Tab-separated table of C-alpha atoms and ligand atoms in Angstrom:
chain	number	residue	atom	x	y	z
A	20	MET	CA	103.914	103.050	174.933
A	21	PHE	CA	101.539	101.742	172.296
A	22	GLY	CA	98.119	103.337	171.965
A	23	GLN	CA	95.438	103.497	169.305
A	24	PRO	CA	96.030	106.874	167.664
A	25	LEU	CA	95.274	105.525	164.215
A	26	LEU	CA	91.654	104.737	164.829
A	27	ARG	CA	91.025	107.870	166.823
A	28	ASN	CA	92.665	110.108	164.237
A	29	MET	CA	90.957	108.374	161.358
A	30	ASN	CA	87.611	109.217	162.866
A	31	LYS	CA	88.346	112.865	163.600
A	32	GLN	CA	86.527	115.060	161.114
A	33	LYS	CA	88.188	118.299	160.115
A	34	GLY	CA	85.355	120.272	158.542
A	35	ASP	CA	84.639	120.878	154.869
A	36	PHE	CA	88.255	121.177	153.748
A	37	SER	CA	87.561	120.390	150.080
A	38	LEU	CA	85.821	123.771	149.800
A	39	LYS	CA	89.207	125.478	150.295
A	40	LEU	CA	90.918	123.491	147.526
A	41	PRO	CA	91.641	125.339	144.248
A	42	HIS	CA	88.890	124.672	141.741
A	43	THR	CA	91.314	123.682	138.937
A	44	PHE	CA	93.074	121.260	141.295
A	45	VAL	CA	89.754	119.599	142.164
A	46	GLU	CA	88.835	119.301	138.486
A	47	LYS	CA	92.233	117.873	137.619
A	48	MET	CA	92.172	115.270	140.391
A	49	ASN	CA	88.616	114.277	139.436
A	50	ALA	CA	89.754	113.733	135.847
A	51	LEU	CA	92.830	111.749	136.946
A	52	LEU	CA	91.238	109.596	139.612
A	53	GLN	CA	87.722	109.231	138.181
A	54	GLU	CA	85.678	106.807	140.370
A	55	GLU	CA	88.445	106.853	143.024
A	56	ALA	CA	88.144	110.654	143.383
A	57	PRO	CA	85.389	110.737	146.068
A	58	ARG	CA	87.516	108.564	148.410
A	59	PHE	CA	90.519	110.800	147.712
A	60	PHE	CA	88.610	114.017	148.509
A	61	ALA	CA	87.052	112.407	151.610
A	62	SER	CA	90.596	112.138	153.052
A	63	TYR	CA	90.655	115.967	153.293
A	64	GLU	CA	87.839	115.777	155.847
A	65	LYS	CA	89.973	113.655	158.176
A	66	GLU	CA	92.472	115.017	160.677
A	67	LYS	CA	96.101	114.650	159.505
A	68	VAL	CA	98.168	112.036	161.316
A	69	ASN	CA	101.362	112.931	163.208
A	70	GLY	CA	104.614	111.037	163.113
A	71	LEU	CA	107.992	110.849	164.805
A	72	ARG	CA	111.055	108.703	164.249
A	73	PHE	CA	113.160	107.661	167.224
A	74	ASN	CA	116.877	108.289	166.738
A	75	PRO	CA	118.793	104.990	166.755
A	76	LEU	CA	122.077	106.916	167.013
A	77	LYS	CA	121.065	107.691	170.605
A	78	ILE	CA	118.475	105.170	171.775
A	79	GLU	CA	117.272	101.680	170.909
A	80	ARG	CA	113.670	100.955	170.044
A	81	ASP	CA	112.718	99.145	173.292
A	82	ALA	CA	114.399	101.757	175.490
A	83	PHE	CA	112.598	104.513	173.563
A	84	LEU	CA	109.223	102.814	173.941
A	85	ALA	CA	109.812	102.319	177.659
A	86	LEU	CA	110.790	105.977	178.099
A	87	ALA	CA	108.518	107.939	175.742
A	88	PRO	CA	105.486	109.375	177.553
A	89	PHE	CA	103.428	109.398	174.320
A	90	SER	CA	100.722	107.241	172.760
A	91	LEU	CA	102.632	105.541	169.952
A	92	SER	CA	101.795	103.052	167.236
A	93	PRO	CA	104.197	101.838	164.518
A	94	VAL	CA	104.363	103.283	161.010
A	95	PRO	CA	104.168	100.085	158.892
A	96	PHE	CA	106.687	101.195	156.247
A	97	CYS	CA	109.400	102.611	158.532
A	98	PRO	CA	110.941	100.548	161.382
A	99	THR	CA	111.920	103.665	163.363
A	100	GLY	CA	108.643	105.536	162.725
A	101	PHE	CA	105.634	105.934	165.023
A	102	TYR	CA	102.314	107.767	164.899
A	103	TYR	CA	101.551	109.919	167.945
A	104	GLU	CA	98.456	111.734	169.210
A	105	THR	CA	98.168	115.481	168.566
A	106	ASP	CA	97.756	116.131	172.331
A	107	ASP	CA	101.145	114.499	173.021
A	108	GLN	CA	103.168	117.506	171.772
A	109	PRO	CA	106.543	115.687	171.601
A	110	GLY	CA	108.198	118.809	170.183
A	111	LYS	CA	107.900	120.437	173.616
A	112	HIS	CA	109.411	117.569	175.612
A	113	PRO	CA	113.078	117.811	176.760
A	114	TYR	CA	113.662	114.452	175.006
A	115	HIS	CA	113.219	116.409	171.769
A	116	ALA	CA	115.961	118.834	172.810
A	117	ALA	CA	118.102	115.764	173.608
A	118	GLY	CA	117.617	114.531	170.014
A	119	LEU	CA	115.886	111.269	170.918
A	120	TYR	CA	113.497	111.672	167.969
A	121	TYR	CA	112.669	113.711	164.895
A	122	ILE	CA	109.104	114.813	164.186
A	123	GLN	CA	108.289	113.867	160.598
A	124	GLU	CA	105.235	113.395	158.445
A	125	PRO	CA	104.799	109.576	158.239
A	126	SER	CA	104.680	109.191	154.414
A	127	ALA	CA	107.941	111.165	154.173
A	128	MET	CA	109.637	108.391	156.194
A	129	PHE	CA	109.271	106.000	153.267
A	130	VAL	CA	111.728	107.942	151.083
A	131	ALA	CA	114.960	107.225	153.025
A	132	GLU	CA	113.778	103.639	153.579
A	133	THR	CA	113.793	103.312	149.787
A	134	LEU	CA	117.337	104.647	149.484
A	135	GLN	CA	118.638	102.274	152.230
A	136	PRO	CA	122.175	103.689	152.541
A	137	SER	CA	124.757	101.305	153.995
A	138	HIS	CA	127.653	101.847	156.370
A	139	GLY	CA	130.612	103.574	154.761
A	140	GLU	CA	128.845	104.759	151.590
A	141	LYS	CA	129.075	108.203	149.991
A	142	VAL	CA	125.603	109.697	150.000
A	143	LEU	CA	124.178	113.032	148.825
A	144	ASP	CA	120.937	114.611	150.025
A	145	LEU	CA	120.694	117.406	147.472
A	146	CYS	CA	117.570	119.272	148.694
A	147	ALA	CA	117.916	118.595	152.377
A	148	ALA	CA	116.302	121.238	154.653
A	149	PRO	CA	114.939	120.973	157.267
A	150	GLY	CA	116.602	117.577	157.483
A	151	GLY	CA	113.902	114.936	157.922
A	152	LYS	CA	115.495	112.630	155.412
A	153	THR	CA	119.113	113.636	156.166
A	154	THR	CA	118.704	112.655	159.812
A	155	GLN	CA	117.123	109.357	158.807
A	156	LEU	CA	119.904	108.611	156.281
A	157	ALA	CA	122.677	109.441	158.783
A	158	ALA	CA	121.097	107.100	161.338
A	159	MET	CA	120.836	104.300	158.750
A	160	MET	CA	124.545	104.851	157.984
A	161	ASP	CA	125.235	104.675	161.737
A	162	ASN	CA	127.237	107.907	161.439
A	163	THR	CA	129.783	106.193	159.141
A	164	GLY	CA	130.828	106.993	155.565
A	165	PHE	CA	130.179	110.419	154.128
A	166	LEU	CA	126.872	112.251	153.837
A	167	LEU	CA	126.636	115.587	152.039
A	168	ALA	CA	123.471	117.473	153.051
A	169	ASN	CA	122.885	120.465	150.817
A	170	GLU	CA	120.271	123.208	150.983
A	171	ILE	CA	120.117	126.084	148.509
A	172	HIS	CA	118.234	128.537	150.757
A	173	PRO	CA	120.403	130.283	153.379
A	174	LYS	CA	117.595	130.480	155.969
A	175	ARG	CA	116.493	126.894	155.573
A	176	VAL	CA	120.057	125.580	155.781
A	177	LYS	CA	120.241	126.871	159.376
A	178	ALA	CA	117.330	124.660	160.446
A	179	LEU	CA	118.977	121.727	158.658
A	180	SER	CA	122.245	122.316	160.480
A	181	GLU	CA	120.510	122.596	163.877
A	182	ASN	CA	118.620	119.344	163.359
A	183	ILE	CA	121.837	117.566	162.413
A	184	GLU	CA	123.395	118.884	165.618
A	185	ARG	CA	120.416	117.922	167.821
A	186	LEU	CA	120.350	114.354	166.510
A	187	GLY	CA	124.083	113.852	167.217
A	188	ILE	CA	125.071	113.385	163.576
A	189	THR	CA	128.817	113.413	162.880
A	190	ASN	CA	129.269	112.006	159.344
A	191	THR	CA	127.736	114.949	157.490
A	192	LEU	CA	129.028	117.973	155.618
A	193	VAL	CA	126.319	120.653	155.364
A	194	THR	CA	126.589	122.966	152.373
A	195	ASN	CA	124.574	125.948	151.119
A	196	GLU	CA	125.090	125.550	147.381
A	197	THR	CA	123.287	125.300	144.091
A	198	PRO	CA	123.030	121.847	142.517
A	199	GLU	CA	125.113	123.134	139.556
A	200	LYS	CA	128.032	124.126	141.764
A	201	LEU	CA	128.042	120.752	143.508
A	202	ALA	CA	127.848	118.987	140.144
A	203	GLU	CA	131.118	120.693	139.137
A	204	TYR	CA	132.851	119.363	142.269
A	205	PHE	CA	131.469	115.858	142.551
A	206	VAL	CA	131.336	114.323	139.050
A	207	GLY	CA	130.825	110.530	139.426
A	208	TYR	CA	131.388	110.676	143.220
A	209	PHE	CA	128.288	109.391	145.026
A	210	ASP	CA	127.044	105.836	145.622
A	211	LYS	CA	123.585	107.120	146.454
A	212	ILE	CA	121.766	110.390	145.830
A	213	LEU	CA	118.439	111.648	147.107
A	214	VAL	CA	116.603	114.391	145.235
A	215	ASP	CA	113.666	115.229	147.497
A	216	ALA	CA	112.610	117.899	145.074
A	217	PRO	CA	110.982	121.274	145.587
A	218	CYS	CA	107.436	120.686	144.304
A	219	SER	CA	103.945	122.133	144.198
A	220	GLY	CA	103.181	120.411	147.525
A	221	GLU	CA	99.708	119.137	146.641
A	222	GLY	CA	100.257	116.197	148.974
A	223	MET	CA	100.708	118.577	151.909
A	224	PHE	CA	97.439	120.575	151.571
A	225	ARG	CA	95.969	118.860	154.651
A	226	LYS	CA	99.116	119.441	156.725
A	227	ASP	CA	100.109	122.871	155.446
A	228	GLU	CA	97.206	125.009	154.251
A	229	GLU	CA	99.692	127.662	153.023
A	230	ALA	CA	100.630	125.280	150.180
A	231	ILE	CA	97.057	125.748	148.871
A	232	HIS	CA	97.632	129.479	148.380
A	233	TYR	CA	100.816	128.898	146.366
A	234	TRP	CA	99.167	126.376	144.077
A	235	SER	CA	98.505	127.143	140.404
A	236	GLU	CA	98.934	125.231	137.172
A	237	GLU	CA	101.767	127.597	136.338
A	238	HIS	CA	103.499	126.718	139.625
A	239	VAL	CA	103.195	123.002	138.814
A	240	HIS	CA	104.849	123.694	135.458
A	241	GLN	CA	107.643	125.808	137.003
A	242	CYS	CA	108.347	123.079	139.559
A	243	ALA	CA	108.553	120.450	136.803
A	244	VAL	CA	111.158	122.545	134.950
A	245	LYS	CA	113.183	123.069	138.142
A	246	GLN	CA	113.037	119.365	139.022
A	247	ARG	CA	114.468	118.340	135.632
A	248	HIS	CA	117.330	120.746	136.079
A	249	ILE	CA	118.121	119.454	139.582
A	250	LEU	CA	117.992	115.875	138.285
A	251	ASP	CA	120.502	116.724	135.514
A	252	CYS	CA	122.927	117.845	138.212
A	253	ALA	CA	122.253	114.756	140.342
A	254	TYR	CA	122.851	112.486	137.345
A	255	ARG	CA	126.338	113.934	136.841
A	256	MET	CA	127.281	113.258	140.459
A	257	LEU	CA	126.211	109.598	140.439
A	258	LYS	CA	128.874	106.907	139.980
A	259	GLU	CA	128.466	103.798	137.849
A	260	GLY	CA	126.012	101.451	139.571
A	261	GLY	CA	124.890	104.316	141.812
A	262	ILE	CA	121.307	104.695	143.025
A	263	LEU	CA	119.217	107.840	142.615
A	264	ILE	CA	115.993	108.393	144.536
A	265	TYR	CA	113.597	111.054	143.324
A	266	SER	CA	110.698	112.048	145.561
A	267	THR	CA	108.017	114.721	145.796
A	268	CYS	CA	105.091	115.454	148.061
A	269	THR	CA	102.745	116.243	145.213
A	270	PHE	CA	100.203	114.366	143.095
A	271	SER	CA	100.652	116.034	139.691
A	272	PRO	CA	101.828	113.580	136.991
A	273	GLU	CA	103.854	116.438	135.415
A	274	GLU	CA	106.130	116.472	138.483
A	275	ASN	CA	106.166	112.704	139.010
A	276	GLU	CA	105.585	110.085	136.316
A	277	GLN	CA	106.330	112.566	133.508
A	278	THR	CA	109.500	113.884	135.172
A	279	MET	CA	110.764	110.304	135.394
A	280	GLU	CA	109.711	109.587	131.816
A	281	ALA	CA	111.669	112.613	130.557
A	282	LEU	CA	114.719	111.615	132.647
A	283	LEU	CA	114.713	108.066	131.266
A	284	GLN	CA	114.388	109.394	127.716
A	285	LYS	CA	117.309	111.771	128.251
A	286	TYR	CA	119.712	109.329	129.947
A	287	GLU	CA	119.762	105.882	128.397
A	288	ASP	CA	121.986	104.527	131.160
A	289	LEU	CA	119.402	105.217	133.870
A	290	GLU	CA	117.004	102.390	134.700
A	291	LEU	CA	114.077	102.249	137.073
A	292	VAL	CA	114.482	99.821	139.967
A	293	ALA	CA	111.325	98.287	141.458
A	294	ILE	CA	110.280	99.666	144.841
A	295	GLU	CA	108.767	97.065	147.159
A	296	LYS	CA	105.233	98.140	148.059
A	297	SER	CA	103.252	97.122	151.124
A	298	ALA	CA	100.873	98.709	153.635
A	299	GLY	CA	98.733	100.457	151.016
A	300	ILE	CA	101.609	101.895	148.943
A	301	GLN	CA	100.605	101.917	145.257
A	302	PRO	CA	102.503	101.778	141.944
A	303	GLY	CA	103.040	104.876	139.769
A	304	ARG	CA	100.595	105.260	136.888
A	305	PRO	CA	101.758	104.369	133.320
A	306	GLU	CA	98.558	105.990	131.955
A	307	TRP	CA	99.751	109.335	133.362
A	308	THR	CA	102.944	109.308	131.266
A	309	LYS	CA	103.010	110.637	127.691
A	310	THR	CA	104.134	107.289	126.230
A	311	THR	CA	102.214	104.929	128.559
A	312	LEU	CA	105.537	103.812	130.006
A	313	THR	CA	104.807	100.473	131.720
A	314	ALA	CA	108.053	100.517	133.735
A	315	ILE	CA	106.686	103.486	135.709
A	316	GLU	CA	104.730	100.911	137.772
A	317	GLN	CA	108.047	100.319	139.557
A	318	THR	CA	107.754	103.761	141.194
A	319	ALA	CA	105.631	104.273	144.306
A	320	ARG	CA	102.719	106.508	145.224
A	321	LEU	CA	101.511	107.096	148.761
A	322	TRP	CA	97.898	108.281	148.806
A	323	PRO	CA	96.214	109.864	151.844
A	324	HIS	CA	93.012	107.851	151.264
A	325	LEU	CA	94.885	104.515	151.142
A	326	LEU	CA	97.253	104.788	154.104
A	327	LEU	CA	97.840	106.882	157.216
A	328	GLY	CA	99.990	109.701	155.866
A	329	GLU	CA	100.035	112.471	153.278
A	330	GLY	CA	100.653	112.248	149.516
A	331	HIS	CA	104.103	111.276	148.177
A	332	PHE	CA	105.766	109.962	145.046
A	333	VAL	CA	109.034	107.992	145.103
A	334	ALA	CA	111.143	106.631	142.217
A	335	LYS	CA	114.357	104.600	142.396
A	336	LEU	CA	116.834	104.608	139.502
A	337	GLN	CA	120.235	103.091	138.832
A	338	LYS	CA	123.028	104.329	136.579
A	339	VAL	CA	124.016	101.191	134.692
A	340	SER	CA	126.850	102.189	132.378
A	341	PRO	CA	130.401	103.407	133.111
A	342	ALA	CA	130.498	107.004	134.337
A	343	PRO	CA	133.433	109.427	134.630
A	344	THR	CA	135.154	108.786	137.942
A	345	TRP	CA	135.764	111.430	140.583
A	346	LYS	CA	139.155	113.132	140.233
A	347	GLY	CA	139.156	115.131	143.462
A	348	LYS	CA	141.161	114.734	146.681
A	349	ASN	CA	140.153	114.174	150.272
A	350	ALA	CA	140.335	116.998	152.804
A	351	THR	CA	143.446	117.136	154.956
A	352	SER	CA	143.886	118.634	158.386
A	353	ASN	CA	144.810	122.325	158.632
A	354	VAL	CA	145.054	122.393	162.438
A	355	THR	CA	148.111	123.764	164.235
A	356	LYS	CA	149.911	121.734	166.901
A	357	GLN	CA	148.940	124.335	169.493
A	358	THR	CA	145.197	124.057	168.707
A	359	LEU	CA	145.344	120.289	168.767
A	360	ARG	CA	147.233	120.328	172.080
A	361	GLU	CA	144.604	122.567	173.670
A	362	TYR	CA	141.794	120.385	172.378
A	363	ARG	CA	143.480	117.194	173.597
A	364	ALA	CA	143.972	118.752	177.045
A	365	PHE	CA	140.240	119.543	177.178
A	366	GLU	CA	139.399	116.050	175.897
A	367	GLN	CA	141.531	114.357	178.528
A	368	GLU	CA	139.814	116.239	181.349
A	369	THR	CA	136.264	116.035	180.021
A	370	LEU	CA	135.770	112.906	177.915
A	371	THR	CA	136.550	109.215	178.375
A	372	ILE	CA	137.254	108.822	174.636
A	373	ASN	CA	139.681	110.215	172.072
A	374	ILE	CA	138.163	111.500	168.871
A	375	GLU	CA	140.471	110.203	166.134
A	376	LYS	CA	139.266	111.945	162.978
A	377	THR	CA	140.799	114.428	160.551
A	378	MET	CA	140.629	117.741	162.433
A	379	TYR	CA	139.809	120.934	160.598
A	380	SER	CA	139.625	124.477	161.803
A	381	PHE	CA	137.585	127.404	160.430
A	382	ASN	CA	138.866	130.547	162.124
A	383	GLN	CA	139.008	129.449	165.759
A	384	HIS	CA	136.367	126.708	165.397
A	385	LEU	CA	137.497	123.093	165.444
A	386	PHE	CA	135.678	120.300	163.600
A	387	ALA	CA	136.190	116.509	163.383
A	388	LEU	CA	135.571	115.723	159.701
A	389	PRO	CA	133.524	112.738	158.491
A	390	ASP	CA	135.548	109.712	157.312
A	391	ASP	CA	136.914	110.099	153.766
A	392	CYS	CA	135.647	113.677	153.601
A	393	PRO	CA	136.384	115.158	150.166
A	394	SER	CA	138.113	118.506	149.924
A	395	PHE	CA	135.536	121.300	150.141
A	396	ALA	CA	137.655	124.367	149.365
A	397	GLY	CA	135.502	126.916	147.519
A	398	LEU	CA	132.158	125.534	148.749
A	399	LYS	CA	129.889	127.332	151.242
A	400	ILE	CA	130.240	125.146	154.306
A	401	VAL	CA	127.722	125.429	157.141
A	402	ARG	CA	128.861	122.442	159.227
A	403	ALA	CA	131.800	120.103	158.653
A	404	GLY	CA	131.181	116.888	160.574
A	405	LEU	CA	131.295	117.258	164.346
A	406	HIS	CA	131.749	120.795	165.682
A	407	LEU	CA	134.034	120.170	168.654
A	408	GLY	CA	134.317	123.721	169.918
A	409	GLU	CA	136.134	127.000	169.808
A	410	GLN	CA	139.661	127.862	170.725
A	411	LYS	CA	139.536	130.820	173.086
A	412	LYS	CA	142.499	132.529	174.740
A	413	GLN	CA	144.583	129.646	176.165
A	414	ARG	CA	141.526	127.383	176.581
A	415	PHE	CA	139.098	125.295	174.603
A	416	GLU	CA	135.342	125.871	174.871
A	417	PRO	CA	133.217	122.883	173.768
A	418	ASN	CA	130.384	123.314	171.275
A	419	HIS	CA	126.777	122.235	171.891
A	420	ALA	CA	127.127	119.740	168.997
A	421	LEU	CA	129.805	117.825	170.916
A	422	ALA	CA	127.540	117.347	173.961
A	423	LEU	CA	124.708	116.122	171.722
A	424	ALA	CA	126.980	113.623	169.932
A	425	LEU	CA	128.256	112.012	173.157
A	426	LYS	CA	126.988	109.013	175.070
A	427	LYS	CA	126.796	109.253	178.853
A	428	GLU	CA	129.673	106.819	179.335
A	429	GLU	CA	131.891	109.039	177.154
A	430	ILE	CA	131.539	111.961	179.567
A	431	VAL	CA	133.589	112.378	182.747
A	432	HIS	CA	131.146	114.654	184.617
A	433	SER	CA	127.413	114.623	184.003
A	434	LEU	CA	124.489	116.064	185.906
A	435	GLU	CA	120.862	114.886	186.066
A	436	LEU	CA	118.442	117.621	187.105
A	437	GLU	CA	115.029	117.471	188.732
A	438	ASP	CA	113.807	120.494	186.809
A	439	TYR	CA	115.018	120.692	183.207
A	440	THR	CA	113.085	123.842	182.354
A	441	LYS	CA	115.576	125.945	184.318
A	442	TYR	CA	118.442	124.575	182.234
A	443	LEU	CA	116.565	124.857	178.946
A	444	ARG	CA	115.650	128.461	179.820
A	445	GLY	CA	119.350	129.232	180.158
A	446	GLU	CA	119.314	129.905	183.924
A	447	THR	CA	122.266	129.439	186.252
A	448	ILE	CA	121.829	126.449	188.562
A	449	GLU	CA	123.125	125.971	192.123
A	450	THR	CA	124.729	122.511	192.273
A	451	GLY	CA	127.173	122.786	195.142
A	452	GLY	CA	129.906	121.219	192.936
A	453	ASP	CA	133.118	122.499	191.402
A	454	ARG	CA	133.897	120.058	188.564
A	455	GLY	CA	134.451	122.322	185.535
A	456	TRP	CA	132.832	121.185	182.269
A	457	VAL	CA	129.727	119.114	182.935
A	458	VAL	CA	127.161	117.663	180.519
A	459	VAL	CA	123.572	118.057	181.719
A	460	THR	CA	121.670	114.831	180.949
A	461	ILE	CA	118.037	113.749	181.009
A	462	ASP	CA	117.699	110.050	181.872
A	463	GLY	CA	121.341	109.740	180.773
A	464	TYR	CA	120.865	111.528	177.404
A	465	PRO	CA	122.905	114.733	176.936
A	466	LEU	CA	121.085	118.084	176.711
A	467	GLY	CA	124.063	120.436	176.678
A	468	TRP	CA	127.057	121.873	178.531
A	469	GLY	CA	127.393	123.702	181.803
A	470	LYS	CA	130.489	124.863	183.629
A	471	GLU	CA	130.429	124.120	187.322
A	472	VAL	CA	132.538	126.512	189.380
A	473	LYS	CA	132.338	127.039	193.176
A	474	GLY	CA	128.874	125.551	193.596
A	475	THR	CA	127.240	127.175	190.558
A	476	LEU	CA	126.593	125.789	187.077
A	477	LYS	CA	127.070	128.442	184.421
A	478	ASN	CA	124.620	127.638	181.654
A	479	PHE	CA	126.014	126.970	178.127
A	480	TYR	CA	122.709	125.898	176.535
A	481	PRO	CA	122.744	127.885	173.235
A	482	LYS	CA	120.838	131.173	173.408
A	483	GLY	CA	119.000	130.513	170.127
A	484	LEU	CA	117.582	127.225	171.447
A	485	ARG	CA	116.408	128.429	174.867
A	486	ILE	CA	112.707	128.064	175.712
B	526	SAM	C1	110.770	119.006	149.796
B	526	SAM	S1	111.892	120.147	150.429
B	526	SAM	C2	113.095	119.107	151.176
B	526	SAM	C3	112.667	118.446	152.454
B	526	SAM	C4	113.782	117.684	153.110
B	526	SAM	N1	114.376	116.716	152.202
B	526	SAM	C5	113.351	116.993	154.371
B	526	SAM	O1	113.111	115.778	154.353
B	526	SAM	O2	113.278	117.647	155.413
B	526	SAM	C6	112.727	120.712	149.029
B	526	SAM	C7	113.901	121.615	149.278
B	526	SAM	O3	114.457	122.009	148.028
B	526	SAM	C8	114.955	123.322	148.133
B	526	SAM	N2	115.073	123.944	146.785
B	526	SAM	C9	114.291	124.903	146.239
B	526	SAM	N3	114.747	125.240	145.024
B	526	SAM	C10	115.835	124.484	144.778
B	526	SAM	C11	116.757	124.373	143.694
B	526	SAM	N4	116.630	125.102	142.604
B	526	SAM	N5	117.771	123.507	143.827
B	526	SAM	C12	117.909	122.747	144.929
B	526	SAM	N6	117.057	122.804	145.972
B	526	SAM	C13	116.036	123.641	145.903
B	526	SAM	C14	113.945	124.006	149.036
B	526	SAM	O4	114.512	125.121	149.675
B	526	SAM	C15	113.560	122.902	150.015
B	526	SAM	O5	114.279	122.991	151.211
């Protein structure tokens, strides 16, 4: 349902936010922006805007708009993105648990749009948690090809993995590695790489006031050093002709224009590719580089005073000369006949489809690997494609991820409920049926498993997700 959140939000005043901004940051932005600075600082007095992206892996745009009980208006630079009103609280709706959308800051949606991965490509999201861009990339790839989503921090990788599960993503390997380790494995492997870099977060001050407390000039410098190191690793993993996207949510030229300038000076075979700009998106600033590099105008800046969203920087580069080619092998199945037989017996009873992928088992857990999945021996794997379930004594127990990756017509027994809170709270539900494995659906969209035995549905909604 379309509403007018833009105008209402634009007019909401937030109080004197600029008073909380670090003094040195204010001085620096004044010096950089000069006569534009008052408009920039005025944006801190406005309420932040909220965004969500519907999930085209599960629902089409018109069906989503007909179903969503929120006030929505389109984000001009992302076809799947919408602004919503703060009072809507889409994160609390069962449609969120069903993975029909991902809540994401609107400017952040522009990054994956710039990468534009195609079906069947090999794509790396090197700094991926909590998964805003990974989930967008996987949807653009229509769950085909191979997507490696990596996150260095063990706690943050869990959130990434859960979001991938909720959105029904099946083409992704989730790893918890350093960029250096991945660079040893994947020399010249990827068609497209996203480095959504850790940064000083200046563009998020309005959304996340904690970022203000972390800010210092020293932190900006440390981030710039870290970013260059991550980019070195990304460069090694890019194949000839491959595309690299670099993005931050900060304003500082040291982390943006100057990081790109240093990268281009270091690697002669990297070239900037022009990013198409519309809807208030601005070019990067040559005058903020050390060598007044004109080509930097091809990069993009999203400013909170010029569009409805927070601050972002995006650059697109291409590797133009021959690169070493990948020498690795693809993963092969390690599954025993017995495990496969038990899974197929479950599948025949429960699903109307056969999942024909390379099967892989970690301990008793069975996964359907993404197409052309490279061998991952020695890497810290958090999720390997679609988690089908666990082999228990003489039976197969399906995983939550499988329910969330299915369409209603792929399920033999499903159950619509009048009251979803009971299911999402993990309670047992009296159904009167005796059908075995059942997928609980909301308006036909899977929420999770239940096992219906002698009139009662035993609840398999994961404990960690219960409300
Ligand atoms: C801007 S956030 C990524 C946001 C994510 N792409 C999304 O759209 O949801 C940057 C990520 O980089 C990770 N990071 C921090 N230090 C890193 C390093 N040295 N190498 C790789 N990633 C790092 C952080 O943990 C963080 O999750």
